[in-house]
mmCIF file of C-alpha atoms and ligand atoms in Angstrom:
data_model
loop_
_atom_site.group_PDB
_atom_site.id
_atom_site.type_symbol
_atom_site.label_atom_id
_atom_site.label_comp_id
_atom_site.label_asym_id
_atom_site.label_seq_id
_atom_site.Cartn_x
_atom_site.Cartn_y
_atom_site.Cartn_z
ATOM 1 C CA UNK A 1 4.663 -37.349 -63.332
ATOM 2 C CA UNK A 2 5.845 -33.973 -63.251
ATOM 3 C CA UNK A 3 8.142 -32.664 -66.123
ATOM 4 C CA UNK A 4 11.345 -31.524 -65.473
ATOM 5 C CA UNK A 5 11.803 -28.381 -63.328
ATOM 6 C CA UNK A 6 8.159 -27.599 -62.164
ATOM 7 C CA UNK A 7 8.410 -28.336 -58.411
ATOM 8 C CA UNK A 8 10.313 -25.667 -56.088
ATOM 9 C CA UNK A 9 11.261 -26.659 -52.655
ATOM 10 C CA UNK A 10 12.663 -24.414 -50.222
ATOM 11 C CA UNK A 11 13.917 -25.848 -47.099
ATOM 12 C CA UNK A 12 15.989 -24.422 -43.979
ATOM 13 C CA UNK A 13 16.013 -24.265 -40.329
ATOM 14 C CA UNK A 14 13.267 -22.896 -38.468
ATOM 15 C CA UNK A 15 12.942 -19.077 -38.764
ATOM 16 C CA UNK A 16 15.189 -18.624 -41.778
ATOM 17 C CA UNK A 17 12.476 -17.466 -44.034
ATOM 18 C CA UNK A 18 11.032 -19.825 -45.807
ATOM 19 C CA UNK A 19 7.287 -18.723 -45.396
ATOM 20 C CA UNK A 20 8.409 -15.131 -45.884
ATOM 21 C CA UNK A 21 10.112 -16.153 -49.362
ATOM 22 C CA UNK A 22 7.111 -17.836 -50.380
ATOM 23 C CA UNK A 23 4.969 -15.083 -49.575
ATOM 24 C CA UNK A 24 7.124 -12.485 -51.642
ATOM 25 C CA UNK A 25 7.195 -14.656 -54.612
ATOM 26 C CA UNK A 26 3.355 -15.004 -54.288
ATOM 27 C CA UNK A 27 2.878 -11.074 -53.767
ATOM 28 C CA UNK A 28 4.784 -10.525 -57.271
ATOM 29 C CA UNK A 29 3.016 -13.004 -59.056
ATOM 30 C CA UNK A 30 -0.234 -12.291 -57.861
ATOM 31 C CA UNK A 31 0.169 -8.956 -59.584
ATOM 32 C CA UNK A 32 -1.107 -10.577 -62.637
ATOM 33 C CA UNK A 33 -4.502 -10.969 -62.477
ATOM 34 C CA UNK A 34 -4.641 -13.630 -64.995
ATOM 35 C CA UNK A 35 -2.551 -16.219 -63.220
ATOM 36 C CA UNK A 36 -4.545 -18.857 -61.017
ATOM 37 C CA UNK A 37 -2.770 -19.426 -57.960
ATOM 38 C CA UNK A 38 -3.934 -21.823 -55.378
ATOM 39 C CA UNK A 39 -2.485 -23.184 -51.818
ATOM 40 C CA UNK A 40 -1.931 -21.910 -48.291
ATOM 41 C CA UNK A 41 0.660 -20.738 -46.005
ATOM 42 C CA UNK A 42 1.085 -21.469 -42.226
ATOM 43 C CA UNK A 43 1.813 -18.675 -39.737
ATOM 44 C CA UNK A 44 2.247 -18.463 -36.042
ATOM 45 C CA UNK A 45 -0.674 -17.281 -33.832
ATOM 46 C CA UNK A 46 0.531 -14.827 -31.252
ATOM 47 C CA UNK A 47 -1.474 -13.758 -27.786
ATOM 48 C CA UNK A 48 0.010 -11.191 -25.620
ATOM 49 C CA UNK A 49 3.382 -11.685 -27.589
ATOM 50 C CA UNK A 50 3.746 -15.077 -27.021
ATOM 51 C CA UNK A 51 3.541 -18.034 -29.725
ATOM 52 C CA UNK A 52 0.245 -20.170 -28.838
ATOM 53 C CA UNK A 53 -0.304 -22.041 -32.010
ATOM 54 C CA UNK A 54 -0.198 -21.895 -35.708
ATOM 55 C CA UNK A 55 -2.782 -21.346 -38.285
ATOM 56 C CA UNK A 56 -3.463 -22.189 -42.140
ATOM 57 C CA UNK A 57 -3.998 -19.459 -44.431
ATOM 58 C CA UNK A 58 -5.466 -19.691 -47.843
ATOM 59 C CA UNK A 59 -3.727 -17.399 -50.755
ATOM 60 C CA UNK A 60 -7.294 -15.700 -50.759
ATOM 61 C CA UNK A 61 -7.016 -14.878 -46.722
ATOM 62 C CA UNK A 62 -9.006 -17.325 -45.115
ATOM 63 C CA UNK A 63 -7.654 -18.988 -41.831
ATOM 64 C CA UNK A 64 -8.228 -22.173 -39.847
ATOM 65 C CA UNK A 65 -6.363 -23.445 -36.615
ATOM 66 C CA UNK A 66 -3.429 -25.632 -37.420
ATOM 67 C CA UNK A 67 -2.230 -26.306 -33.932
ATOM 68 C CA UNK A 68 -2.235 -24.880 -30.270
ATOM 69 C CA UNK A 69 -0.652 -25.236 -27.221
ATOM 70 C CA UNK A 70 -3.503 -24.346 -25.320
ATOM 71 C CA UNK A 71 -4.773 -27.615 -23.607
ATOM 72 C CA UNK A 72 -8.721 -28.581 -23.491
ATOM 73 C CA UNK A 73 -10.508 -31.623 -23.061
ATOM 74 C CA UNK A 74 -10.562 -31.730 -26.784
ATOM 75 C CA UNK A 75 -7.246 -31.274 -27.754
ATOM 76 C CA UNK A 76 -5.991 -34.186 -25.289
ATOM 77 C CA UNK A 77 -6.371 -36.769 -27.697
ATOM 78 C CA UNK A 78 -5.104 -34.980 -30.696
ATOM 79 C CA UNK A 79 -1.524 -35.541 -31.950
ATOM 80 C CA UNK A 80 1.321 -33.833 -30.644
ATOM 81 C CA UNK A 81 4.734 -31.799 -32.001
ATOM 82 C CA UNK A 82 6.485 -30.619 -28.839
ATOM 83 C CA UNK A 83 3.959 -28.691 -26.973
ATOM 84 C CA UNK A 84 1.397 -28.222 -29.736
ATOM 85 C CA UNK A 85 -1.494 -30.285 -30.406
ATOM 86 C CA UNK A 86 -2.452 -30.377 -34.071
ATOM 87 C CA UNK A 87 -6.144 -29.591 -35.118
ATOM 88 C CA UNK A 88 -6.025 -32.252 -37.752
ATOM 89 C CA UNK A 89 -9.938 -31.579 -39.076
ATOM 90 C CA UNK A 90 -9.695 -27.842 -38.784
ATOM 91 C CA UNK A 91 -6.326 -28.136 -41.260
ATOM 92 C CA UNK A 92 -8.064 -30.474 -43.645
ATOM 93 C CA UNK A 93 -11.334 -28.586 -44.175
ATOM 94 C CA UNK A 94 -9.258 -25.344 -45.273
ATOM 95 C CA UNK A 95 -6.231 -26.894 -46.845
ATOM 96 C CA UNK A 96 -7.470 -30.135 -48.689
ATOM 97 C CA UNK A 97 -10.053 -28.064 -51.242
ATOM 98 C CA UNK A 98 -6.984 -25.761 -52.018
ATOM 99 C CA UNK A 99 -5.017 -28.412 -53.420
ATOM 100 C CA UNK A 100 -7.921 -29.667 -55.681
ATOM 101 C CA UNK A 101 -6.496 -29.990 -59.128
ATOM 102 C CA UNK A 102 -8.046 -27.821 -61.489
ATOM 103 C CA UNK A 103 -7.592 -27.455 -65.313
ATOM 104 C CA UNK A 104 -6.910 -23.612 -65.066
ATOM 105 C CA UNK A 105 -4.549 -23.753 -62.103
ATOM 106 C CA UNK A 106 -1.320 -22.244 -63.003
ATOM 107 C CA UNK A 107 0.710 -22.633 -59.555
ATOM 108 C CA UNK A 108 0.145 -24.593 -56.478
ATOM 109 C CA UNK A 109 1.838 -22.873 -53.168
ATOM 110 C CA UNK A 110 2.215 -25.396 -50.299
ATOM 111 C CA UNK A 111 3.688 -24.095 -47.239
ATOM 112 C CA UNK A 112 4.564 -26.559 -45.571
ATOM 113 C CA UNK A 113 4.892 -30.355 -46.034
ATOM 114 C CA UNK A 114 5.793 -30.576 -42.309
ATOM 115 C CA UNK A 115 5.052 -32.924 -39.343
ATOM 116 C CA UNK A 116 1.966 -31.116 -38.226
ATOM 117 C CA UNK A 117 0.416 -31.196 -41.857
ATOM 118 C CA UNK A 118 1.412 -34.945 -42.425
ATOM 119 C CA UNK A 119 -0.885 -35.905 -39.454
ATOM 120 C CA UNK A 120 -3.622 -35.456 -41.912
ATOM 121 C CA UNK A 121 -3.695 -38.916 -43.840
ATOM 122 C CA UNK A 122 -5.274 -37.040 -46.792
ATOM 123 C CA UNK A 123 -2.528 -34.444 -47.021
ATOM 124 C CA UNK A 124 0.178 -35.987 -48.778
ATOM 125 C CA UNK A 125 -2.121 -37.999 -51.332
ATOM 126 C CA UNK A 126 -3.209 -34.618 -52.302
ATOM 127 C CA UNK A 127 0.174 -33.209 -52.594
ATOM 128 C CA UNK A 128 1.079 -36.084 -54.685
ATOM 129 C CA UNK A 129 -1.958 -35.701 -57.128
ATOM 130 C CA UNK A 130 -0.580 -32.028 -57.407
ATOM 131 C CA UNK A 131 2.957 -33.408 -58.607
ATOM 132 C CA UNK A 132 1.369 -35.570 -61.007
ATOM 133 C CA UNK A 133 -0.688 -32.856 -62.240
ATOM 134 C CA UNK A 134 2.308 -31.247 -63.988
ATOM 135 C CA UNK A 135 1.320 -27.953 -62.905
ATOM 136 C CA UNK A 136 4.131 -25.815 -61.053
ATOM 137 C CA UNK A 137 4.506 -26.054 -57.465
ATOM 138 C CA UNK A 138 6.305 -23.986 -54.803
ATOM 139 C CA UNK A 139 6.469 -25.692 -51.449
ATOM 140 C CA UNK A 140 8.430 -25.389 -48.482
ATOM 141 C CA UNK A 141 9.724 -28.735 -46.225
ATOM 142 C CA UNK A 142 11.530 -28.941 -42.909
ATOM 143 C CA UNK A 143 15.241 -29.614 -42.767
ATOM 144 C CA UNK A 144 16.215 -33.031 -42.325
ATOM 145 C CA UNK A 145 16.172 -34.140 -38.151
ATOM 146 C CA UNK A 146 19.232 -35.718 -37.100
ATOM 147 C CA UNK A 147 20.058 -36.227 -40.783
ATOM 148 C CA UNK A 148 16.916 -37.768 -41.903
ATOM 149 C CA UNK A 149 14.004 -36.616 -43.974
ATOM 150 C CA UNK A 150 10.206 -37.258 -43.068
ATOM 151 C CA UNK A 151 9.867 -40.299 -45.379
ATOM 152 C CA UNK A 152 7.178 -38.291 -47.295
ATOM 153 C CA UNK A 153 9.849 -35.247 -47.574
ATOM 154 C CA UNK A 154 12.191 -37.566 -49.193
ATOM 155 C CA UNK A 155 9.788 -38.650 -51.719
ATOM 156 C CA UNK A 156 8.907 -34.760 -52.607
ATOM 157 C CA UNK A 157 12.845 -34.266 -52.275
ATOM 158 C CA UNK A 158 13.521 -37.024 -54.806
ATOM 159 C CA UNK A 159 10.690 -36.338 -57.142
ATOM 160 C CA UNK A 160 12.064 -36.043 -60.535
ATOM 161 C CA UNK A 161 10.753 -32.323 -61.494
ATOM 162 C CA UNK A 162 11.923 -31.220 -57.811
ATOM 163 C CA UNK A 163 14.525 -28.676 -57.332
ATOM 164 C CA UNK A 164 15.084 -28.266 -53.735
ATOM 165 C CA UNK A 165 16.564 -24.686 -52.240
ATOM 166 C CA UNK A 166 18.509 -24.692 -49.081
ATOM 167 C CA UNK A 167 17.956 -20.913 -47.483
ATOM 168 C CA UNK A 168 20.561 -19.137 -45.258
ATOM 169 C CA UNK A 169 20.269 -15.798 -44.160
ATOM 170 C CA UNK A 170 22.828 -14.941 -46.746
ATOM 171 C CA UNK A 171 21.630 -16.423 -49.690
ATOM 172 C CA UNK A 172 17.670 -16.324 -48.914
ATOM 173 C CA UNK A 173 16.977 -12.631 -50.976
ATOM 174 C CA UNK A 174 18.813 -13.850 -54.073
ATOM 175 C CA UNK A 175 17.472 -17.592 -53.847
ATOM 176 C CA UNK A 176 13.959 -15.674 -53.625
ATOM 177 C CA UNK A 177 14.792 -13.614 -56.816
ATOM 178 C CA UNK A 178 16.220 -16.804 -58.658
ATOM 179 C CA UNK A 179 12.858 -18.599 -57.645
ATOM 180 C CA UNK A 180 10.722 -15.474 -58.575
ATOM 181 C CA UNK A 181 12.428 -15.227 -62.252
ATOM 182 C CA UNK A 182 12.042 -19.225 -63.025
ATOM 183 C CA UNK A 183 8.380 -19.256 -61.762
ATOM 184 C CA UNK A 184 7.603 -16.185 -64.058
ATOM 185 C CA UNK A 185 9.391 -17.617 -67.045
ATOM 186 C CA UNK A 186 7.615 -20.839 -66.569
ATOM 187 C CA UNK A 187 4.677 -19.035 -66.020
ATOM 188 C CA UNK A 188 4.466 -16.522 -68.474
ATOM 189 C CA UNK A 189 1.468 -17.571 -71.008
ATOM 190 C CA UNK A 190 2.340 -17.691 -74.568
HETATM 191 N N1 LIG B 1 14.724 -12.371 -46.622
HETATM 192 C C1 LIG B 1 14.345 -11.700 -45.247
HETATM 193 N N2 LIG B 1 14.631 -10.306 -44.797
HETATM 194 C C2 LIG B 1 14.402 -9.860 -43.579
HETATM 195 N N3 LIG B 1 13.768 -10.723 -42.797
HETATM 196 C C3 LIG B 1 13.725 -11.990 -42.978
HETATM 197 C C4 LIG B 1 13.580 -12.464 -44.346
HETATM 198 N N4 LIG B 1 12.973 -13.664 -44.485
HETATM 199 C C5 LIG B 1 12.534 -13.887 -43.291
HETATM 200 N N5 LIG B 1 12.731 -12.726 -42.358
HETATM 201 C C6 LIG B 1 12.117 -12.806 -41.187
HETATM 202 O O1 LIG B 1 12.545 -13.586 -40.233
HETATM 203 C C7 LIG B 1 11.225 -14.250 -39.484
HETATM 204 C C8 LIG B 1 11.155 -15.660 -39.682
HETATM 205 O O2 LIG B 1 10.668 -15.753 -40.982
HETATM 206 P P1 LIG B 1 9.668 -16.867 -41.539
HETATM 207 O O3 LIG B 1 8.756 -17.331 -40.770
HETATM 208 O O4 LIG B 1 9.531 -16.803 -42.957
HETATM 209 O O5 LIG B 1 10.668 -18.306 -41.418
HETATM 210 P P2 LIG B 1 10.149 -19.740 -41.560
HETATM 211 O O6 LIG B 1 11.410 -20.394 -41.864
HETATM 212 O O7 LIG B 1 9.263 -19.683 -42.727
HETATM 213 O O8 LIG B 1 10.012 -20.144 -39.976
HETATM 214 P P3 LIG B 1 9.365 -21.511 -39.441
HETATM 215 O O9 LIG B 1 10.122 -22.704 -40.163
HETATM 216 O O10 LIG B 1 9.506 -21.447 -38.073
HETATM 217 O O11 LIG B 1 7.996 -21.611 -40.289
HETATM 218 C C9 LIG B 1 10.336 -13.505 -39.758
HETATM 219 O O12 LIG B 1 10.267 -12.271 -38.566
HETATM 220 C C10 LIG B 1 10.457 -12.656 -40.958
HETATM 221 O O13 LIG B 1 10.102 -11.130 -41.216
#
């Protein structure tokens, strides 16, 4: 079980700034080269100005497709979220090794624990292992849909060590500074 206050969750409507917050906190923490940060974030893939999918990006900059709206014979059988088809194998190949618990990891960054990522049956068990490791976590989760969380997301939100911040345009900068300061305090090596 994670100790109290080591899992920071950010949520909020699509586009409110969850990924941006996580990336800015990451950028400021990585200035300290002694910190070992592990994880991934997700971002849009655009072609000619149009969003055509999503990709997963590791903290050291490696990328792999996560979902695409371009139909091929291969993608027909893939699970879908709206008009996007999730490339589970591609996601797993990059994201799962990043969630491997290592003794020297200081912080896990997981953006995000959402429907697309959860098509991977190995993903949530890996997230739970991270939580059980007692290593600090910064993760994003989607807002409840029709008042309900995805069951895995509910488990995270209800986790004993979790604090969840709901972002809005007016609080996102203040929440970012709050999380940055909480993590800096937690990660300072004595
Ligand atoms: N604190 C901020 N100040 C100014 N612009 C911001 C801020 N946070 C986010 N934005 C802008 O808002 C847009 C959406 O941000 P971002 O991708 O971080 O949102 P998100 O909540 O992760 O979205 P999604 O749920 O779709 O992944 C981006 O263009 C980003 O530059």
